[in-house]
CSV table of C-alpha atoms and ligand atoms in Angstrom, one decimal:
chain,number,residue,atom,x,y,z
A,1351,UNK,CA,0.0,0.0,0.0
A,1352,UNK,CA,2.9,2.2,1.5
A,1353,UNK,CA,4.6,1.8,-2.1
A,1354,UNK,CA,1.8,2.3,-4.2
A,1355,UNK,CA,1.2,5.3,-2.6
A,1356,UNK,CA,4.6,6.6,-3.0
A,1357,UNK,CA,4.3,5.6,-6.5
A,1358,UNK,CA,1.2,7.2,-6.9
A,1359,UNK,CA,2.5,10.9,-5.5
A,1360,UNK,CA,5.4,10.4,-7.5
A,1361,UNK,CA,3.3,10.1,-10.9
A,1362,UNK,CA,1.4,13.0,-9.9
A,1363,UNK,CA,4.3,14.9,-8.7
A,1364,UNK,CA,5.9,14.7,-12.3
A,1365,UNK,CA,2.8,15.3,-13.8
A,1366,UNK,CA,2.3,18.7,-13.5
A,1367,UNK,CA,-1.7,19.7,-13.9
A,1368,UNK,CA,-1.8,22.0,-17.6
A,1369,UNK,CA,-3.5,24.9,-18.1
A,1370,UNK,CA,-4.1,26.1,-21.3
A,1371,UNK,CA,-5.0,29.6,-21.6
A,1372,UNK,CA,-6.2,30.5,-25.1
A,1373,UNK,CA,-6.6,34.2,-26.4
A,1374,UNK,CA,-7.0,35.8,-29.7
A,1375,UNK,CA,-5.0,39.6,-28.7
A,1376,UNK,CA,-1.3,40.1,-28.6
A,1377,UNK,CA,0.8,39.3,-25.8
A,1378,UNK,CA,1.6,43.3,-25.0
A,1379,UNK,CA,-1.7,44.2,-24.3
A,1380,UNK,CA,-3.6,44.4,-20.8
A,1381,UNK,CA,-5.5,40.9,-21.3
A,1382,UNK,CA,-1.8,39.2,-23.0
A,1383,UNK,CA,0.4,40.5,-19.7
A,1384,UNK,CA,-2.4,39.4,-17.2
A,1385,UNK,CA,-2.4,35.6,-18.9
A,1386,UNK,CA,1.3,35.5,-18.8
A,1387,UNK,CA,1.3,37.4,-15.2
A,1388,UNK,CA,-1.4,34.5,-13.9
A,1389,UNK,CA,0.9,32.1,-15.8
A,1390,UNK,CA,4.0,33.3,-13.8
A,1391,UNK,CA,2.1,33.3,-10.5
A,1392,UNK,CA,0.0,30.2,-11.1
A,1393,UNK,CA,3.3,28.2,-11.4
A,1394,UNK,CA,5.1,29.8,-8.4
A,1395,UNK,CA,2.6,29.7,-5.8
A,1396,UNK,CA,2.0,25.9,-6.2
A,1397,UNK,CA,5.6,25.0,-6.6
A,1398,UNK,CA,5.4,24.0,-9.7
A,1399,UNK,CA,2.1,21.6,-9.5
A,1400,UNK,CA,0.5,23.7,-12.1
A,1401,UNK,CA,1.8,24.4,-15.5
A,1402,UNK,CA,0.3,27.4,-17.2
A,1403,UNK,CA,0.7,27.5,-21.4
A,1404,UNK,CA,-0.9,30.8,-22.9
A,1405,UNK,CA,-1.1,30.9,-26.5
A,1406,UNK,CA,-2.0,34.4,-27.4
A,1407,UNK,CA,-3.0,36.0,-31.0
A,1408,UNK,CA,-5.9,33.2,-31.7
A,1409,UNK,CA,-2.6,30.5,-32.5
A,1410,UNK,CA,-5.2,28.1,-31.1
A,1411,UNK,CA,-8.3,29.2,-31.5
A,1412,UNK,CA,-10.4,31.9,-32.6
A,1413,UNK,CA,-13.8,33.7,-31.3
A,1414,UNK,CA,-16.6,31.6,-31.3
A,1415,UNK,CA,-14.2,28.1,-31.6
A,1416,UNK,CA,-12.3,29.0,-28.2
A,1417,UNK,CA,-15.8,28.9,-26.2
A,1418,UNK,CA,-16.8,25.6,-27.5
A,1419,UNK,CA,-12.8,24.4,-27.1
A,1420,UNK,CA,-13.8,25.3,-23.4
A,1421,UNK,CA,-16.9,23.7,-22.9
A,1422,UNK,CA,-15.3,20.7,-24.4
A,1423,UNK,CA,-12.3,20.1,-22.1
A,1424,UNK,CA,-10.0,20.9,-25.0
A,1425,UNK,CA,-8.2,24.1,-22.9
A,1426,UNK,CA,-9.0,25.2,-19.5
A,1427,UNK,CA,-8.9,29.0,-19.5
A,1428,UNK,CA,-10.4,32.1,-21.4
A,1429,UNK,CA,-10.7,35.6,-21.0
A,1430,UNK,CA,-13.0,36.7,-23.8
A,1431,UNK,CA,-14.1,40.0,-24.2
A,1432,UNK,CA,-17.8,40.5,-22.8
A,1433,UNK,CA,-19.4,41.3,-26.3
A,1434,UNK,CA,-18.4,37.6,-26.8
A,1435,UNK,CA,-20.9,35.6,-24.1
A,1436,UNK,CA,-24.5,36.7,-25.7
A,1437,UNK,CA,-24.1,33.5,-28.4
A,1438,UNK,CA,-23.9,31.5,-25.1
A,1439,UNK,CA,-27.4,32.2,-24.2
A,1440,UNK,CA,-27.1,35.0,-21.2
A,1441,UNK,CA,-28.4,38.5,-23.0
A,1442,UNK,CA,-27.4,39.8,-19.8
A,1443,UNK,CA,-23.6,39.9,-20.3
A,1444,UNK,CA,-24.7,42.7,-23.1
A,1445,UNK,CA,-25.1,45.2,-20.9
A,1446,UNK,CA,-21.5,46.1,-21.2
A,1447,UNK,CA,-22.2,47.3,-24.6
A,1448,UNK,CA,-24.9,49.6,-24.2
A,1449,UNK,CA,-23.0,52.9,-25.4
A,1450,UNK,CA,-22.8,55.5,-22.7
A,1451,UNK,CA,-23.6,54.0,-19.4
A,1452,UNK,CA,-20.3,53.6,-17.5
A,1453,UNK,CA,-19.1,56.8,-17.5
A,1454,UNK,CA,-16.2,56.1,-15.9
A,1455,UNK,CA,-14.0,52.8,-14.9
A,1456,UNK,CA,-14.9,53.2,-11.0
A,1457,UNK,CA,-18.3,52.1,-12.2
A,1458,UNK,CA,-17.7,49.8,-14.3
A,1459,UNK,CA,-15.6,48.2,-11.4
A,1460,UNK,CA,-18.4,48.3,-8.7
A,1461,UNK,CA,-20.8,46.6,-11.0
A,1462,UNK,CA,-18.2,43.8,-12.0
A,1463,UNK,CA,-17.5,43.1,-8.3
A,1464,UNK,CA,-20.7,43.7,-6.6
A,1465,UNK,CA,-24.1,41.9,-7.2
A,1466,UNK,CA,-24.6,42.9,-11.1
A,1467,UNK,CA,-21.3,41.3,-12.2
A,1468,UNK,CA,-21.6,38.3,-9.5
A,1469,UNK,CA,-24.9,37.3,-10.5
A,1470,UNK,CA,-23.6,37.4,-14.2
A,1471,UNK,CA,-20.5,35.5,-13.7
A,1472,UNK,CA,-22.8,32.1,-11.6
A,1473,UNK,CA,-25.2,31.9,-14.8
A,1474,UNK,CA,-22.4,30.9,-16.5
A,1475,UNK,CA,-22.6,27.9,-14.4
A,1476,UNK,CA,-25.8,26.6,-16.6
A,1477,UNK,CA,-22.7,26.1,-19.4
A,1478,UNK,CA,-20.7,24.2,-17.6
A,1479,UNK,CA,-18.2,27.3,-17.1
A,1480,UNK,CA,-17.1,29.0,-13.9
A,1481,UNK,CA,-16.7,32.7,-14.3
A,1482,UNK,CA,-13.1,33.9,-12.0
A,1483,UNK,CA,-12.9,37.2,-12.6
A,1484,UNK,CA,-13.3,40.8,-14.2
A,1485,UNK,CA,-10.7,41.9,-16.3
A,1486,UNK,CA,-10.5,45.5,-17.8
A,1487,UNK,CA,-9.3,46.6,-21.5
A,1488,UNK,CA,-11.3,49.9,-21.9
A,1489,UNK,CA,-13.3,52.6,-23.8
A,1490,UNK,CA,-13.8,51.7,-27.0
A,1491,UNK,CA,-12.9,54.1,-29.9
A,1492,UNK,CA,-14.6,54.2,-34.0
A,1493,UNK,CA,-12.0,54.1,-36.5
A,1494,UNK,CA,-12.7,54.1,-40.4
A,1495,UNK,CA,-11.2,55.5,-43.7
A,1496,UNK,CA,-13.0,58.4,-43.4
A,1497,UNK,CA,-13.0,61.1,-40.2
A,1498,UNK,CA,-15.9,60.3,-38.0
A,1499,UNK,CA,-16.9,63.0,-36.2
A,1500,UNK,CA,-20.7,63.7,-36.3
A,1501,UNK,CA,-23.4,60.4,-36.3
A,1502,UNK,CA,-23.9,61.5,-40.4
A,1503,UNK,CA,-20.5,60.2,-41.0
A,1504,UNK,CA,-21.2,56.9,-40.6
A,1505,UNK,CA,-24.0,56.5,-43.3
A,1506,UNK,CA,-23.8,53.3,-44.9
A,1507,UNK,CA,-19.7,52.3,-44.1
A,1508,UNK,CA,-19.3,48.3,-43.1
A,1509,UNK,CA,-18.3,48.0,-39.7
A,1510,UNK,CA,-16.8,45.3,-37.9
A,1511,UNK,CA,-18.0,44.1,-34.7
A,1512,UNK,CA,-18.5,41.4,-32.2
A,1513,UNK,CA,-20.8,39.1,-32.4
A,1514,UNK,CA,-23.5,41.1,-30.1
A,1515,UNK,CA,-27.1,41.6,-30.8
A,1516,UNK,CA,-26.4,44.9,-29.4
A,1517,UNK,CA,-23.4,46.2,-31.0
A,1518,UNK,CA,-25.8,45.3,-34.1
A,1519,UNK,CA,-28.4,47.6,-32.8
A,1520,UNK,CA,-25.0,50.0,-32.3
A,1521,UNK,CA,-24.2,50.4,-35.7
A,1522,UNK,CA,-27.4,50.7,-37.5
A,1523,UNK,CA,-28.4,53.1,-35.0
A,1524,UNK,CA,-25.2,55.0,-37.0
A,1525,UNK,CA,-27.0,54.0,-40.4
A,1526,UNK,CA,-23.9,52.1,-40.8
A,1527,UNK,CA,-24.1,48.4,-41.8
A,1528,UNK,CA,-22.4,45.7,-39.0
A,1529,UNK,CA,-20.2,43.0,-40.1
A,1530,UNK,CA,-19.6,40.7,-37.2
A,1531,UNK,CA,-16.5,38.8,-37.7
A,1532,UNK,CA,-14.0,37.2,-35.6
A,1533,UNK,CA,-11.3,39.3,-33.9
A,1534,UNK,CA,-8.3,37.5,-36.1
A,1535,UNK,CA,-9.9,38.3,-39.3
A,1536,UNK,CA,-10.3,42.3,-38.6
A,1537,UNK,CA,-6.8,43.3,-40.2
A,1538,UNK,CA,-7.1,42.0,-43.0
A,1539,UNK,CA,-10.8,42.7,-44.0
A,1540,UNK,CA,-9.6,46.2,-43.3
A,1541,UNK,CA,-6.8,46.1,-45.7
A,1542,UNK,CA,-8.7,44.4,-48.2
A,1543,UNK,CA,-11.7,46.7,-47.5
A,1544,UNK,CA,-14.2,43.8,-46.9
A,1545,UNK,CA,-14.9,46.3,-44.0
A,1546,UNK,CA,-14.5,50.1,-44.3
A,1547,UNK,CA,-13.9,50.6,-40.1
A,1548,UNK,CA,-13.8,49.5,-36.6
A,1549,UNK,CA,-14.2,50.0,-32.7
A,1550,UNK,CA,-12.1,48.6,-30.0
A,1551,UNK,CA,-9.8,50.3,-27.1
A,1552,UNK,CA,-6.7,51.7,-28.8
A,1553,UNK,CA,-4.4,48.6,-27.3
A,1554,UNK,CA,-6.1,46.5,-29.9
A,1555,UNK,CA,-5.8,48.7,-32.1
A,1556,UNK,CA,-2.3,49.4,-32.2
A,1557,UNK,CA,-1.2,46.3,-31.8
A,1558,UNK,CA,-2.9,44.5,-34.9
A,1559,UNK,CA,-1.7,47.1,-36.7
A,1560,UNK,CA,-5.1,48.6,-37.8
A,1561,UNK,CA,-3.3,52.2,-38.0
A,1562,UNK,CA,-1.8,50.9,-41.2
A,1563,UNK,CA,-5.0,50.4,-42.7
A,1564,UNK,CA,-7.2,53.1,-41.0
A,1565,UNK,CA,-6.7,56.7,-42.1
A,1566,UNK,CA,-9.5,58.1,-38.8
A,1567,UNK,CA,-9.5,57.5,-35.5
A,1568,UNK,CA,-12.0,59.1,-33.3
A,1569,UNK,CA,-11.7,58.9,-29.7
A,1570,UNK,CA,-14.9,58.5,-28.4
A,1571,UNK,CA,-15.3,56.6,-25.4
A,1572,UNK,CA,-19.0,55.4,-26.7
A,1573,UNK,CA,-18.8,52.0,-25.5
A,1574,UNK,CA,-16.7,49.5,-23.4
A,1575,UNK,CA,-14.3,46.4,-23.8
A,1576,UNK,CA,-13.6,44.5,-20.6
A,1577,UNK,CA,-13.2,40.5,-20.5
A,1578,UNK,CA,-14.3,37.3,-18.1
A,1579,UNK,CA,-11.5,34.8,-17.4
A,1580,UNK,CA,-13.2,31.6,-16.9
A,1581,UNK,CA,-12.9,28.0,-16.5
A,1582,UNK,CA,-14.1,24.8,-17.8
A,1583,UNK,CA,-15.8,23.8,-14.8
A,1584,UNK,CA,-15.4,20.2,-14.8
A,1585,UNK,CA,-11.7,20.9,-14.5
A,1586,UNK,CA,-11.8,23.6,-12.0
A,1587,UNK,CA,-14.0,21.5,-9.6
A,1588,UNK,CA,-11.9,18.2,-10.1
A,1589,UNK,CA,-8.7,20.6,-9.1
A,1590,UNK,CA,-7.7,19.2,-5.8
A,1591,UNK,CA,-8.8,21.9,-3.1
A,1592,UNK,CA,-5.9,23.8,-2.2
A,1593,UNK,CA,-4.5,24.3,-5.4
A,1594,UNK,CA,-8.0,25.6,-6.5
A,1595,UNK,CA,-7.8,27.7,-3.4
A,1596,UNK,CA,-4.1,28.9,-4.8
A,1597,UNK,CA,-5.2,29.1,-8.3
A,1598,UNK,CA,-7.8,31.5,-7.3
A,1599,UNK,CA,-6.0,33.6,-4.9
A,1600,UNK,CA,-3.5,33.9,-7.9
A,1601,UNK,CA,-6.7,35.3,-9.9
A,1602,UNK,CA,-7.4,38.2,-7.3
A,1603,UNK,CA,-3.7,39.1,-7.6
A,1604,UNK,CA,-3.9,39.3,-11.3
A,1605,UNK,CA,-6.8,40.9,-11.7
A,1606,UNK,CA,-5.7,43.9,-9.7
A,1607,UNK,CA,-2.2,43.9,-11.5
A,1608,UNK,CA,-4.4,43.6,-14.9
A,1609,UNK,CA,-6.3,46.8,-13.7
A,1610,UNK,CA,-3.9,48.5,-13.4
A,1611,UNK,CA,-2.0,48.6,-16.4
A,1612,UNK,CA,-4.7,48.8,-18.5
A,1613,UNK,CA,-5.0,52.3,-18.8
A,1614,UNK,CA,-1.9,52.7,-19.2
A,1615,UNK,CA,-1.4,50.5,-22.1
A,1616,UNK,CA,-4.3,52.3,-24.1
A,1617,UNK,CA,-2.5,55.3,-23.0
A,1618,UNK,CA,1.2,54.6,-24.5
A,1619,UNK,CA,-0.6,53.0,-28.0
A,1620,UNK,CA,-2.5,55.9,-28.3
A,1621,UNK,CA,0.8,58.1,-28.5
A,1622,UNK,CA,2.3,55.3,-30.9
A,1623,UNK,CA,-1.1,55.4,-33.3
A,1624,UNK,CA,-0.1,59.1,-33.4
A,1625,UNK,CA,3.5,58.4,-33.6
A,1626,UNK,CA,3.3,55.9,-36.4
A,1627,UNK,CA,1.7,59.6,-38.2
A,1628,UNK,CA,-0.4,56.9,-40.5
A,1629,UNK,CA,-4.1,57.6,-38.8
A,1630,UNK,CA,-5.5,61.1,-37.7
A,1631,UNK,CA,-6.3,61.3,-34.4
A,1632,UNK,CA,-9.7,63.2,-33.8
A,1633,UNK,CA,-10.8,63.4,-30.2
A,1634,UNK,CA,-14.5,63.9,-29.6
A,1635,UNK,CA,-15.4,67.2,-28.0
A,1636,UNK,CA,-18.5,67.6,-25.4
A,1637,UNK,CA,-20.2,69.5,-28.1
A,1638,UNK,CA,-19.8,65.8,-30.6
A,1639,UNK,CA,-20.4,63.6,-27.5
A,1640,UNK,CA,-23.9,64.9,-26.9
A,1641,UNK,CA,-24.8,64.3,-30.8
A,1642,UNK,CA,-23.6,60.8,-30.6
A,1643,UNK,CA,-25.3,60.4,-27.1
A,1644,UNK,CA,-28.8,61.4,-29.1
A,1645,UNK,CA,-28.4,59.1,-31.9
A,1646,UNK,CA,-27.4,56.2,-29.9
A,1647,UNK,CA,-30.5,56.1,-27.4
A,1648,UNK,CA,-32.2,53.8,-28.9
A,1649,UNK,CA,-29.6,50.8,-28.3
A,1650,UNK,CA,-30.4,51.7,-24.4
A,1651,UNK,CA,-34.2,51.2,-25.5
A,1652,UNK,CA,-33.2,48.0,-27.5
A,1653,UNK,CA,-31.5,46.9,-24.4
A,1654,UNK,CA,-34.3,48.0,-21.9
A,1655,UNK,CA,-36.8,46.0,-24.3
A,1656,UNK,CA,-35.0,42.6,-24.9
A,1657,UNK,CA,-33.1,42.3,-21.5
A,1658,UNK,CA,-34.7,45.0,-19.1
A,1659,UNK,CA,-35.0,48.0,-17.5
A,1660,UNK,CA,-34.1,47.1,-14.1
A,1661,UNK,CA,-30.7,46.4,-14.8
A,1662,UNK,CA,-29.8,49.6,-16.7
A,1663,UNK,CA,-31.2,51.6,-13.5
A,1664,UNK,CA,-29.3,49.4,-11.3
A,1665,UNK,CA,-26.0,50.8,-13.5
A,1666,UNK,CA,-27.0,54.2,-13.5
A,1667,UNK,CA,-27.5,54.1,-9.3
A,1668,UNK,CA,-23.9,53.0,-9.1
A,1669,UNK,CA,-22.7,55.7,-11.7
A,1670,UNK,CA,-24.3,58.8,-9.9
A,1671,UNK,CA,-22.8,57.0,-6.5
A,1672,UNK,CA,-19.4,57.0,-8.0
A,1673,UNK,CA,-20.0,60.9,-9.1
A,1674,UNK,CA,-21.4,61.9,-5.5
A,1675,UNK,CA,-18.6,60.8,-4.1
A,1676,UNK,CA,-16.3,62.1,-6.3
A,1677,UNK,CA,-17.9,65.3,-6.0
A,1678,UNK,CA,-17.2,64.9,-2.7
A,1679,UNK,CA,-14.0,64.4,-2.9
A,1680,UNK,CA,-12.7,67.0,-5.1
B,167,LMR,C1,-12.6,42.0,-30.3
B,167,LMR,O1,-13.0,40.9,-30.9
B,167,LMR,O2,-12.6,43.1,-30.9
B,167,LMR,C2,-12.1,41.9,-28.9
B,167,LMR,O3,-13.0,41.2,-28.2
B,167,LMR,C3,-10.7,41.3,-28.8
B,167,LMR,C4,-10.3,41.2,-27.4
B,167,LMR,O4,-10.3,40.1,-26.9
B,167,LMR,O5,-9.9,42.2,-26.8
């Protein structure tokens, strides 16, 4: 018995458990750092029990192909962006796209972490997937060949997006015509012009390279790209206990860390886009803001009407918390 035993923690002490952590941006951008940070930690604070491989870029998988790689065993971790987790059957998770509502990142941060983002996270138990955490990319920004500055500007120009029923509602709301298309494919349907423009937080941007083949950027702040790192929960629940426990103290630590760059990493790609002197840089002025505001209610009322009211109220309580206080506090 004694021997087998031995034997047994032997086998499982040169068998390290694998975690594959698929993800389709680059590895120097707020999401890419965080899976190589949780990597790093993940693999320390267990002494080596865990073994963390990220492959970044979609070298795995792409989009829609990574969630199913999920629910099938086939890797272990994700972080996709929000947008991404309507296909799965929870119109809920939409609410990060609604254009306008989190007017800053403290809100956003108070609804991941309290009872909104919570409640959000456990329906993802129904799919066999265990939601760890709220990571933050940012605001997202229009670009396009053409300089978009007032609503008009958008008439009838293909733009990318994710597959969301409400990013749909986004962009014809703009009289533009959505394209959804997986994040991997956007560089090149740009170059070849099977789509005239794009949104995403300038860290994306940059870093596929879409200032080679985007002459306008207008920083807008309409709408917002943050991420769920989650688990195939099969896997996560057959992890012996304190390595889970490890594993998701590890999270907590990352996710912080991943906060906390992400800014800045929008930040410094923002001064490469206008470095790299390839894409004008037009930023939004209040004046601009309120036009797009006006032509983008209706997504809130496309929201309110297919997912509900409540929820959108909920948001705004939090967001005129956040200002009291900040009101406060200046
Ligand atoms: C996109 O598809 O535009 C983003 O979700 C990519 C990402 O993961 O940040």
């Amino acid at each position: 018995m004694l021997v087998l035993f031995a034997a047994g923690e032997n086998a499982s002490a040169q068998q390290p458990i694998l975690i594959k952590f698929s993800h389709v941006v680059a590895p120097d951008t707020p999401k890419g750092r965080a899976a190589e940070k949780f990597k790093q930690l993940a693999e320390e604070r267990t002494g080596g029990r865990v073994r963390v491989e990220v492959f970044p870029n979609s070298r795995l998988y792409k989009d829609r192909e990574e969630l199913e790689a999920l629910q099938l065993g086939a890797v272990q971790m994700l972080a996709p962006s929000l947008s991404k987790f309507g296909p799965l059957g929870i119109p809920e998770f939409q609410l990060f796209d609604v254009p306008y509502v989190f007017p800053n990142k403290e809100t956003l941060y108070r609804v991941m972490d309290g009872d909104i983002g919570q409640t959000l996270l456990a329906k993802l138990k129904s799919r066999g997937i265990v939601g760890l955490a709220f990571w933050d990319n940012g605001f997202k920004q229009m670009s396009a060949n053409r300089p978009l500055r007032t609503p008009a500007d958008f008439k009838d120009l293909k733009m990318r997006i994710q597959p969301s029923r409400l990013l749909d509602a986004q962009m014809k709301a703009l009289d533009a015509v959505p394209q959804p298309m997986a994040f991997s494919e956007v560089y090149t349907a740009l170059k070849q012009g099977a789509v005239d423009g794009t949104e995403n937080p300038v860290s994306n941007f940059y870093t596929q390279r879409m200032h080679e083949v985007q002459k306008h950027l207008t920083i807008s702040d309409h709408g917002y790209l943050g991420y769920a790192v989650i688990v195939n929960q099969r896997f996560w629940d057959g992890l012996p206990p304190e390595v889970r426990a490890t594993l998701a103290e590890v999270m907590k630590e990352v996710t912080v860390y991943e906060r906390d760059i992400s800014q800045r990493d929008n930040d410094e790609a923002l001064v490469a886009v206008r470095k790299a002197g390839t894409t004008e840089v037009y930023v939004l002025p209040h004046a601009g803001r309120v036009a797009w505001q006006r032509a983008l209610m209706p997504v809130q009322q496309e929201f309110e009407r297919t997912v509900g009211a409540e929820i959108l109220a909920r948001i705004r309580a939090v967001a005129f918390q956040v200002e009291a206080e900040q009101t406060r506090r200046r």
